[in-house]
Tab-separated table of C-alpha atoms in Angstrom:
chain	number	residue	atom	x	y	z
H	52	UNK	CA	108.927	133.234	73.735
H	53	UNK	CA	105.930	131.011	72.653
H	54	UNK	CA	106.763	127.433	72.500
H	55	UNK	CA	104.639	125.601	69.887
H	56	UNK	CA	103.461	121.904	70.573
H	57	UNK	CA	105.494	119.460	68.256
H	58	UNK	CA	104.118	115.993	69.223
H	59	UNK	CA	101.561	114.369	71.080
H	60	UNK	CA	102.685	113.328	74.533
H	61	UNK	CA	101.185	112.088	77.841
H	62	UNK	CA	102.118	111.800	81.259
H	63	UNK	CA	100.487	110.399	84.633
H	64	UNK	CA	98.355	107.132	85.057
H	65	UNK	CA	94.835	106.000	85.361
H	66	UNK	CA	95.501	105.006	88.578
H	67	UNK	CA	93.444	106.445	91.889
H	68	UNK	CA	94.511	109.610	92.593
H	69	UNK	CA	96.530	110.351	89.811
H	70	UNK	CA	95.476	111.591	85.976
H	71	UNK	CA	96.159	111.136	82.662
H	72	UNK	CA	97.295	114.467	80.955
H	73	UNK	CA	97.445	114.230	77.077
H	74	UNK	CA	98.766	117.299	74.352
H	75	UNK	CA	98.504	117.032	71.422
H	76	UNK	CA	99.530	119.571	68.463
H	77	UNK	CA	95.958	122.090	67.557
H	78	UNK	CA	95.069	124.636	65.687
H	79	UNK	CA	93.171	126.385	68.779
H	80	UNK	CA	92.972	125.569	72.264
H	81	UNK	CA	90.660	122.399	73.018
H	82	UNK	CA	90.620	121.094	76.499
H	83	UNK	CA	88.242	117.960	77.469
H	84	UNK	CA	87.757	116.782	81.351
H	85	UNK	CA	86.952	113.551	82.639
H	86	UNK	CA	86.708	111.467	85.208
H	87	UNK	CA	84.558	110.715	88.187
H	88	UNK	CA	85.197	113.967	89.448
H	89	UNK	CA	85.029	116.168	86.778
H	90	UNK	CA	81.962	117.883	87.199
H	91	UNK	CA	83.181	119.397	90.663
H	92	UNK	CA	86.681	119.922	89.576
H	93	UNK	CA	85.965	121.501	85.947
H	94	UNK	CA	87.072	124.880	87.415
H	95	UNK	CA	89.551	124.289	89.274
H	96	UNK	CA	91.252	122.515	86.222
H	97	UNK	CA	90.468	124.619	83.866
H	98	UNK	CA	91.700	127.393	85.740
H	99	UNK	CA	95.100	125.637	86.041
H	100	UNK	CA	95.437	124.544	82.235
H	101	UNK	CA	94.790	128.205	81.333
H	102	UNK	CA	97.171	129.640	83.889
H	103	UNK	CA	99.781	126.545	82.672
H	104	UNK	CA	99.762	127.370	79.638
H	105	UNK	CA	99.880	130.842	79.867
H	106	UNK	CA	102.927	130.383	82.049
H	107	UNK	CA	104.641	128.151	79.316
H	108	UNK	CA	103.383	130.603	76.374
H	109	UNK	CA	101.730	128.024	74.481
H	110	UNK	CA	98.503	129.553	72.931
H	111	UNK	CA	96.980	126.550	70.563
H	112	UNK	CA	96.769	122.978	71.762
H	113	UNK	CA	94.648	119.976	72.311
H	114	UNK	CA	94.391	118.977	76.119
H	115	UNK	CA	92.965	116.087	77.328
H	116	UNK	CA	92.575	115.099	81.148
H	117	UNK	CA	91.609	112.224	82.716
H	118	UNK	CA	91.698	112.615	86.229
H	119	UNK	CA	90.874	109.890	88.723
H	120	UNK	CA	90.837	111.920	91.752
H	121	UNK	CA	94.017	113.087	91.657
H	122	UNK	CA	95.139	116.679	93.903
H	123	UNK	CA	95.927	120.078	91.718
H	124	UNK	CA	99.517	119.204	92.946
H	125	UNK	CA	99.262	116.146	91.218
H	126	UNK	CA	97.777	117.411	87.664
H	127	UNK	CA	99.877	120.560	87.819
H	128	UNK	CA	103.067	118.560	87.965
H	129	UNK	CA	101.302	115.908	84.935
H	130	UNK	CA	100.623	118.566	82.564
H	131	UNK	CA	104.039	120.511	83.087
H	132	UNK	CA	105.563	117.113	82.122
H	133	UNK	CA	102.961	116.557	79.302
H	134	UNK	CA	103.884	119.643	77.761
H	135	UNK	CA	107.730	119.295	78.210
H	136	UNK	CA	107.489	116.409	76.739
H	137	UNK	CA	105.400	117.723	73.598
H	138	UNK	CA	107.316	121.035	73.022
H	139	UNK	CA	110.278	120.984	70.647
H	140	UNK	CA	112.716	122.975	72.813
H	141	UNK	CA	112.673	119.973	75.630
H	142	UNK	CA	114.807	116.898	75.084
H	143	UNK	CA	114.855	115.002	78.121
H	144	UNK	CA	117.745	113.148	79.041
E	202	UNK	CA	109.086	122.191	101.510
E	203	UNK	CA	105.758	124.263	103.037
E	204	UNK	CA	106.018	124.707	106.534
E	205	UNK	CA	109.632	123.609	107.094
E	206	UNK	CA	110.561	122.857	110.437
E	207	UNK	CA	113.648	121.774	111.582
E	208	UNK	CA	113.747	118.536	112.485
E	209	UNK	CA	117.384	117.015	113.215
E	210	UNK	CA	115.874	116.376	116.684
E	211	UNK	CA	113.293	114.458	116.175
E	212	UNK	CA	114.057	110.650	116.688
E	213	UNK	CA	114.074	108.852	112.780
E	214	UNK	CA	113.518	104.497	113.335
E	215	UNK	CA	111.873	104.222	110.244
E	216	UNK	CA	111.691	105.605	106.627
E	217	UNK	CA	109.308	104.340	104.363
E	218	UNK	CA	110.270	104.022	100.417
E	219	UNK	CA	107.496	105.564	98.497
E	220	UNK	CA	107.882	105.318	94.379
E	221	UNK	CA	108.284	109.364	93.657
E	222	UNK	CA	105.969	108.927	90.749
E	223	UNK	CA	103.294	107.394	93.426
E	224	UNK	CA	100.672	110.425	94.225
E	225	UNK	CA	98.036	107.830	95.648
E	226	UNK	CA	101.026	106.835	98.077
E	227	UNK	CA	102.663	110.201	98.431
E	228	UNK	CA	98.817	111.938	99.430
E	229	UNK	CA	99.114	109.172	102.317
E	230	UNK	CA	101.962	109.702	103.490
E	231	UNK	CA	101.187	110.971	107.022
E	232	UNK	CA	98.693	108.175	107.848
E	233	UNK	CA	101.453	105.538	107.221
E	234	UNK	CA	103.118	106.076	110.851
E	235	UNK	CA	106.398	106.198	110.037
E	236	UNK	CA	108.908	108.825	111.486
E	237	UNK	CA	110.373	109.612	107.791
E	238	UNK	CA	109.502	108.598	104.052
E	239	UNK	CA	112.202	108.509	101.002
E	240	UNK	CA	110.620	109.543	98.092
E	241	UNK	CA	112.269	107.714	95.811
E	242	UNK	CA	113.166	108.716	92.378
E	243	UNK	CA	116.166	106.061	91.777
E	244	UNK	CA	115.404	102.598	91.746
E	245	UNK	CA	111.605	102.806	91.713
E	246	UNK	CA	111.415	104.590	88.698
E	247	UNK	CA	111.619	103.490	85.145
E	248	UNK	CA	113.781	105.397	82.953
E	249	UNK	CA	111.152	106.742	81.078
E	250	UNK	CA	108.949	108.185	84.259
E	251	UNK	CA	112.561	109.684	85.397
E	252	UNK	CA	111.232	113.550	84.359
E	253	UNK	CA	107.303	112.540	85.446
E	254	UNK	CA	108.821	111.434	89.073
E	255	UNK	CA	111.135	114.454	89.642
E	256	UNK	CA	108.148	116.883	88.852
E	257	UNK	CA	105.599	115.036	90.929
E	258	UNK	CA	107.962	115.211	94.027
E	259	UNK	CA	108.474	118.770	93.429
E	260	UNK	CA	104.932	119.674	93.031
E	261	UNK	CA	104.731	117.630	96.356
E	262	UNK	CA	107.321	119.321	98.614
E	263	UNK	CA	105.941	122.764	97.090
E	264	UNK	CA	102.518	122.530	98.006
E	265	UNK	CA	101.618	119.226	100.417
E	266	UNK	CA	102.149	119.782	104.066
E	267	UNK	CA	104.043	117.200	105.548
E	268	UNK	CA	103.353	117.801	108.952
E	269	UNK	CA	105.501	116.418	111.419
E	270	UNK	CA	107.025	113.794	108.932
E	271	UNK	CA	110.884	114.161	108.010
E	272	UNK	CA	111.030	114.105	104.116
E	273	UNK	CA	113.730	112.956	102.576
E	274	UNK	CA	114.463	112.330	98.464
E	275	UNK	CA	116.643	109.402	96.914
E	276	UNK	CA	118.232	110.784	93.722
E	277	UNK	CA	119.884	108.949	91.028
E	278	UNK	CA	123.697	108.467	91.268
E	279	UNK	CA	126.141	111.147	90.319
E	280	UNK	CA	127.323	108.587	87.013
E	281	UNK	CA	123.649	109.069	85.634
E	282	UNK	CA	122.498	111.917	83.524
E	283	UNK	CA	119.613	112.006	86.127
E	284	UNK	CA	122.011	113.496	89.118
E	285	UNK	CA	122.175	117.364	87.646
E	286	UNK	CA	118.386	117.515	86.481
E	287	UNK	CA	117.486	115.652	90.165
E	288	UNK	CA	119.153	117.917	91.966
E	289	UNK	CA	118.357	121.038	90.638
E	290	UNK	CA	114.522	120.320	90.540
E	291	UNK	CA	114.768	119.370	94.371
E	292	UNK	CA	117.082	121.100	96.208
E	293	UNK	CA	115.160	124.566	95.672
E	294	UNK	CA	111.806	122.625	97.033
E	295	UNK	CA	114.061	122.531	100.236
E	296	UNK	CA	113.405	119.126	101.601
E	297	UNK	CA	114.957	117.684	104.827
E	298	UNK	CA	117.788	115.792	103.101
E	299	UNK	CA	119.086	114.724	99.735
E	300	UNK	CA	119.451	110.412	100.008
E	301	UNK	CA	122.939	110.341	97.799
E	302	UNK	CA	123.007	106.658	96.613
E	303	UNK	CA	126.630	104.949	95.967
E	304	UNK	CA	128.906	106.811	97.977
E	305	UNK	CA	132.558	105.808	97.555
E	306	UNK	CA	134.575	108.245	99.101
E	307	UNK	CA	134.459	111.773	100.552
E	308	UNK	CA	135.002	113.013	97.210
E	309	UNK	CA	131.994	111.856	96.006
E	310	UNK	CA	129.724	113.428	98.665
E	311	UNK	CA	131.953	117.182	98.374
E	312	UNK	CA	130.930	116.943	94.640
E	313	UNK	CA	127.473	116.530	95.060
E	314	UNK	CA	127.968	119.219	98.866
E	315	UNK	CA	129.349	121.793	96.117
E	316	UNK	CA	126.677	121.121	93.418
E	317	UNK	CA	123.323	121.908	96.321
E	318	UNK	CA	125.158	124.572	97.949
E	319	UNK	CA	125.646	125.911	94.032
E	320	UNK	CA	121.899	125.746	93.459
E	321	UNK	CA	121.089	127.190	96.892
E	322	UNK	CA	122.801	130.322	96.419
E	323	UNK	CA	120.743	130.482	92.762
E	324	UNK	CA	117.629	130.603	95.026
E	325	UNK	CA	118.596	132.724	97.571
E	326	UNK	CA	118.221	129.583	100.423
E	327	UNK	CA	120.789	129.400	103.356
E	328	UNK	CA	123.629	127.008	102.298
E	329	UNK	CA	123.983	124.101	104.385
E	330	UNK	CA	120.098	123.801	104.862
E	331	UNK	CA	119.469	120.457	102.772
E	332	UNK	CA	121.100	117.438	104.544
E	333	UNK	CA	122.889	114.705	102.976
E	334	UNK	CA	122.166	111.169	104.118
E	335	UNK	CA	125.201	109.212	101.925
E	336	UNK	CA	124.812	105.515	101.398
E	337	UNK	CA	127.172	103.099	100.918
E	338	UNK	CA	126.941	100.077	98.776
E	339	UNK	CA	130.069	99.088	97.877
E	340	UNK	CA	132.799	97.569	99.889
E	341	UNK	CA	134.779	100.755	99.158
E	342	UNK	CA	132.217	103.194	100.614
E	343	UNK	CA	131.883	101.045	103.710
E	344	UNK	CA	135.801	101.015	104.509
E	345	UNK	CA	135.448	104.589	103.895
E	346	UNK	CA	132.105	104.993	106.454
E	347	UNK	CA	133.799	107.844	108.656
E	348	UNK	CA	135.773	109.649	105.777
E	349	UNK	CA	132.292	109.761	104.133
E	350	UNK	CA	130.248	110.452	107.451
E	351	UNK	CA	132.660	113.357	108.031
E	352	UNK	CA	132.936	114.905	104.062
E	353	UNK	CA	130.985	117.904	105.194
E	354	UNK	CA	128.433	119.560	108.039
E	355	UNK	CA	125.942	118.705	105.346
E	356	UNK	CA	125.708	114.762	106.371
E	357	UNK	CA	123.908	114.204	108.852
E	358	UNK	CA	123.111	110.377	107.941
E	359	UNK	CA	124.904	107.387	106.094
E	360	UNK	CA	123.057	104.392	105.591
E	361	UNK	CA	123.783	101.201	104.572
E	362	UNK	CA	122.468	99.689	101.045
E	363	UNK	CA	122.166	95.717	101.539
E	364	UNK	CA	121.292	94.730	97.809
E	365	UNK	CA	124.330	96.581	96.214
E	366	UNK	CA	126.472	95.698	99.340
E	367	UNK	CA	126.124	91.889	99.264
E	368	UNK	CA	126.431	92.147	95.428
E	369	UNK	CA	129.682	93.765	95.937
E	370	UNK	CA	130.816	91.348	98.909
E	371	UNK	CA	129.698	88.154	96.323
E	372	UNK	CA	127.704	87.093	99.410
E	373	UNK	CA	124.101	86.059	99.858
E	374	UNK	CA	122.102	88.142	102.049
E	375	UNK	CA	120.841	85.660	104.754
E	376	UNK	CA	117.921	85.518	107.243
E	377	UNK	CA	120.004	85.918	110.234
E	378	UNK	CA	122.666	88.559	108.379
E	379	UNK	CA	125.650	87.743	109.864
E	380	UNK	CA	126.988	88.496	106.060
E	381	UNK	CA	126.601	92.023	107.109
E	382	UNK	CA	127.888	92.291	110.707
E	383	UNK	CA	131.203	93.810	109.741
E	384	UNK	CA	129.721	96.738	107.654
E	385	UNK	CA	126.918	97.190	109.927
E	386	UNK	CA	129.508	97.606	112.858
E	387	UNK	CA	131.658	99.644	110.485
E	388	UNK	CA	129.081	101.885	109.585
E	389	UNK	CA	127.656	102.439	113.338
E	390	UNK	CA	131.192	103.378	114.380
E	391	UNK	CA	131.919	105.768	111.759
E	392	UNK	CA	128.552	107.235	112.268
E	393	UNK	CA	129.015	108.274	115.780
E	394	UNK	CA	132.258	108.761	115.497
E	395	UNK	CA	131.128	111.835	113.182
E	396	UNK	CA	128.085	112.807	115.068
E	397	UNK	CA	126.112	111.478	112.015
E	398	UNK	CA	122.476	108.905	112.206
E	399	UNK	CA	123.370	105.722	111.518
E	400	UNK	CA	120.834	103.985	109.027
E	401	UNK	CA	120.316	100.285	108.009
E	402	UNK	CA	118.842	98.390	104.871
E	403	UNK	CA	115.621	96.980	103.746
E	404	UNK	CA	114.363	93.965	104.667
E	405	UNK	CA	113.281	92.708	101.263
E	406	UNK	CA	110.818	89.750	101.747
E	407	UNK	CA	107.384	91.568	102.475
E	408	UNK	CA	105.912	88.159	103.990
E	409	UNK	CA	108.289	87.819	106.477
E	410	UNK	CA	107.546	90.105	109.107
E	411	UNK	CA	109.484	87.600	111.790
E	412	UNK	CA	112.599	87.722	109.656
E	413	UNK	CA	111.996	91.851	109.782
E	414	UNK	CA	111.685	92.067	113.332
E	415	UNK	CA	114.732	89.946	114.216
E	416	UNK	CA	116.789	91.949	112.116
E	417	UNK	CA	115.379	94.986	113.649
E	418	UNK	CA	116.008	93.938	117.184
E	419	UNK	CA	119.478	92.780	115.780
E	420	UNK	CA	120.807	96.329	114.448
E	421	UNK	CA	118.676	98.142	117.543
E	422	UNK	CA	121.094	96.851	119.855
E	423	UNK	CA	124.293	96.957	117.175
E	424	UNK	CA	123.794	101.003	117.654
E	425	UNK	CA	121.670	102.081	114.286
E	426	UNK	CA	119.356	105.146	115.125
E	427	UNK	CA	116.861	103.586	111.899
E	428	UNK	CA	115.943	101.257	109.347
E	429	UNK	CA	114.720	101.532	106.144
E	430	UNK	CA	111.456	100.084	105.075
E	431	UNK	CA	110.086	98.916	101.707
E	432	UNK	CA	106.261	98.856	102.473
E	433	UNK	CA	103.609	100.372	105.145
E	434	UNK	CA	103.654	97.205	106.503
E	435	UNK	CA	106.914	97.117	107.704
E	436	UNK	CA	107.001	100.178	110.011
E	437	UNK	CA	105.111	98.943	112.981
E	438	UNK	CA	107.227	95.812	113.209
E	439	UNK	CA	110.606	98.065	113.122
E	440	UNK	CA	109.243	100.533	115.819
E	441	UNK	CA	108.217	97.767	118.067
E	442	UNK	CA	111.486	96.869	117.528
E	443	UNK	CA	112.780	100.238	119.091
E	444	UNK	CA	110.484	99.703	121.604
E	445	UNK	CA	112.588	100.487	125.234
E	446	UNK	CA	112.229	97.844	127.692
E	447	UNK	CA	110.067	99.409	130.727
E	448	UNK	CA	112.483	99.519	133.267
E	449	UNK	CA	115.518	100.773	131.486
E	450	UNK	CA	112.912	103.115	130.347
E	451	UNK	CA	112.540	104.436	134.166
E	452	UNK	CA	115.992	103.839	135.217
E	453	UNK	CA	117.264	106.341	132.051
E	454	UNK	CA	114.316	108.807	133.413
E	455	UNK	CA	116.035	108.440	137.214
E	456	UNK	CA	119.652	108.914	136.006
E	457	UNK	CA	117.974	112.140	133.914
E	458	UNK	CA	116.854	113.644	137.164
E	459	UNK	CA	119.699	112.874	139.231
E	460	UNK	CA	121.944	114.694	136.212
E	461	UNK	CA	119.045	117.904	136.118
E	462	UNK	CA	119.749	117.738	140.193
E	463	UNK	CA	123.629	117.452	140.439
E	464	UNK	CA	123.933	120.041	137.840
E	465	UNK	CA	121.811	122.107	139.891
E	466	UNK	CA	123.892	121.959	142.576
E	467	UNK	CA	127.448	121.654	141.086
E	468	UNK	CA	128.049	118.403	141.476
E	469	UNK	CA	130.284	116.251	138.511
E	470	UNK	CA	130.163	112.696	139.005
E	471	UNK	CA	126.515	111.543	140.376
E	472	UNK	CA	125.232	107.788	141.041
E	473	UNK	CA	122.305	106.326	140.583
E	474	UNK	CA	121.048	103.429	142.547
E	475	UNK	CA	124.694	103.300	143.724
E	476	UNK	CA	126.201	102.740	140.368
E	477	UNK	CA	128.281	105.886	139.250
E	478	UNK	CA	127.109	108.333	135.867
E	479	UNK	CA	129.027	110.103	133.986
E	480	UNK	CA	128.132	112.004	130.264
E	481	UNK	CA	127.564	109.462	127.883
E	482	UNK	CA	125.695	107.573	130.064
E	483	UNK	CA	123.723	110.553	130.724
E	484	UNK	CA	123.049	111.105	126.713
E	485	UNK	CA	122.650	107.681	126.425
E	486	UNK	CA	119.533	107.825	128.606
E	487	UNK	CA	119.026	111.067	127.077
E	488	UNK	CA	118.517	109.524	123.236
E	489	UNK	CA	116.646	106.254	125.060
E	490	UNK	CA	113.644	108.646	126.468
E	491	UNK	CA	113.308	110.631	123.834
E	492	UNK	CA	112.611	107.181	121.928
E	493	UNK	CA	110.415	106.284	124.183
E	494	UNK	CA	108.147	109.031	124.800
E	495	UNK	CA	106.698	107.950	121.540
E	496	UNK	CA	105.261	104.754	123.151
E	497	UNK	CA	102.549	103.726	125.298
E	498	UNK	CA	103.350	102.044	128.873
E	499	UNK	CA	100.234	102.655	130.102
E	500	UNK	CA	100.358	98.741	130.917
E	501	UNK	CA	103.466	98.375	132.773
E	502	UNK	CA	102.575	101.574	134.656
E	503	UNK	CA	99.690	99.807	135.987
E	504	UNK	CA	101.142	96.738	136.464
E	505	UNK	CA	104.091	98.372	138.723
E	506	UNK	CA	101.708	100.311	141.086
């Protein structure tokens, strides 16, 4: 079942070692990286947003990451909130 | 949790709050030297951040090895809409024990025994696997420290919350804490008396490190097996107060041997430097160098030669 993106929502911080996941509602996939890392994590992240989102069947939406150094633990758990948040399906609590 | 060992032996003074939505803190873990952390997703966490927190943890005990460190998580009470949703994002993760805040009554912890055994099953775990540590807060759940302690093979731990407690009581909670003697005693007794870890409250003030270790030293010797602590800080300053005085450090090793050695040769009642020994003496000494095997006395050992 594809979920479709129905807001913009964010989860995580700018703090050290954590990151900033953004979605936002697109009519194809966009997905910027940054942070002081980014350049030696680009794969590794975009290898997880693509698997993610895969996983949650969501084909079109914008993701933004800003990651200050956070672990794939860390911006795997962000985005899966960032896109319960944003999907239609999910009311939390 | 990744690489799961069981750990119900391993000695447990201190457990060190970390915010569950904390990955900076939660990365560090291991370097903060405490024998156990509570990763907390009740009072820490905004209500907001409640979903953020009980993914990050997951994410955590799924992938982050731990090590030797016992991992505990505090969930939200069983009157929030938080307590379904915690517990079935956590439980399958397998950590070493729920933290079940506001514990009444037996009741309340065989709700919340039938709820993870529920959501074991689901996921094809061993039921009985993730331990409870109950805390009490209220003047009911302390009266009720042995029902409680004894609800179900699943607690192995109830622990005393101070800031709800003294609420509760109407009291203050004082620098010397004789407010608290009662429950502490209360919850000691019904803690051994199940075969359960007893476990005390924070020490709030973070620039009081005295205040910390006198408390410390004061529910060492009331019987507690660990305290609680609210910042890295804090952890040295309760192990030191665990710290075994040297010579009833050697005197528990003597009456160990002299046990090994009479059961060796069939012997019931043995004495040690002519004062008789009998079992709990023996486990006493037991529990007192297993603590202490995780200190130095490299000093005194010179200093006795």
């Amino acid at each position: 079942m594809d979920k479709k993106i129905a807001r913009t929502a964010s989860a995580g911080t700018v703090e050290s070692s954590d990151c900033l996941v953004t979605v936002s509602p697109s009519e194809i996939f966009l997905f910027e990286y940054s942070g002081p890392n980014s350049t030696a994590f680009k794969k590794r992240t975009d290898t997880l947003v693509r698997t993610t989102l895969e996983q949650y069947g969501i084909k079109q939406a914008s993701i933004t990451i800003q990651d200050q150094g956070a672990l794939e633990m860390t911006v795997r758990a962000r985005l899966a909130v960032a896109l319960e948040r944003a999907t239609e399906t999910t009311n939390e609590e | 949790m990744k690489n799961k060992k069981d750990k119900s032996k391993q000695p447990c003074r201190s457990m060190l709050y970390i915010p569950g939505d904390a990955p900076g803190m939660i990365q560090n873990a291991c370097v903060f030297g405490s024998d156990s952390i509570l990763l907390d997703l009740e009072d820490a966490i905004a209500p907001s951040e409640k979903d953020a927190a009980r993914k990050l943890v997951r994410s955590f005990l799924d992938e982050f090895d731990f090590g030797e460190l016992i991992v505990t998580v505090r969930i939200n009470a069983a009157d929030t809409v938080y307590f379904k949703k915690d517990l079935e994002e956590i439980v399958p993760a397998d950590p070493d024990a729920i933290r079940l805040p506001k514990c009444d009554s037996a009741e309340d912890v065989r709700k919340a025994d039938a709820l993870i055994t529920e959501i074991e099953k689901k996921n094809g775990m061993t039921p009985g696997g993730v331990k409870i540590h109950a805390m009490l807060e209220t003047a009911l759940g302390i009266e009720n420290a042995f029902e409680v302690a004894k609800a179900s093979p699943r607690v192995s731990a109830i622990t005393l919350g101070g800031q709800d407690l003294t609420a509760d009581l109407g009291v203050q909670k004082t620098r010397g804490g004789h407010e608290l003697f009662y429950s502490r005693g209360r919850v000691v007794v019904g803690a051994r008396a199940a075969g359960v870890m007893a476990f005390d409250t924070v020490w709030t003030d973070m620039n009081d490190p005295e205040g910390l270790y006198n408390e410390a030293k004061q529910i060492v010797e009331l019987g507690f097996t660990g305290k609680a602590a609210i910042h890295p800080s804090q952890v040295d300053v309760i192990h030191k107060a665990y710290r075994p005085d040297y010579r009833e450090y050697v005197r528990a090793k003597r009456i160990l041997e002299a046990a090994a050695l009479a059961e060796k040769e069939g012997k019931g009642v043995i004495a040690v430097d002519g004062k008789m020994v009998d079992g709990p003496i023996v486990a006493r000494a037991a529990r007192l160098v297993a603590i202490a095997s995780l200190y130095d006395y490299e000093e005194e050992e010179g200093l006795s030669q």
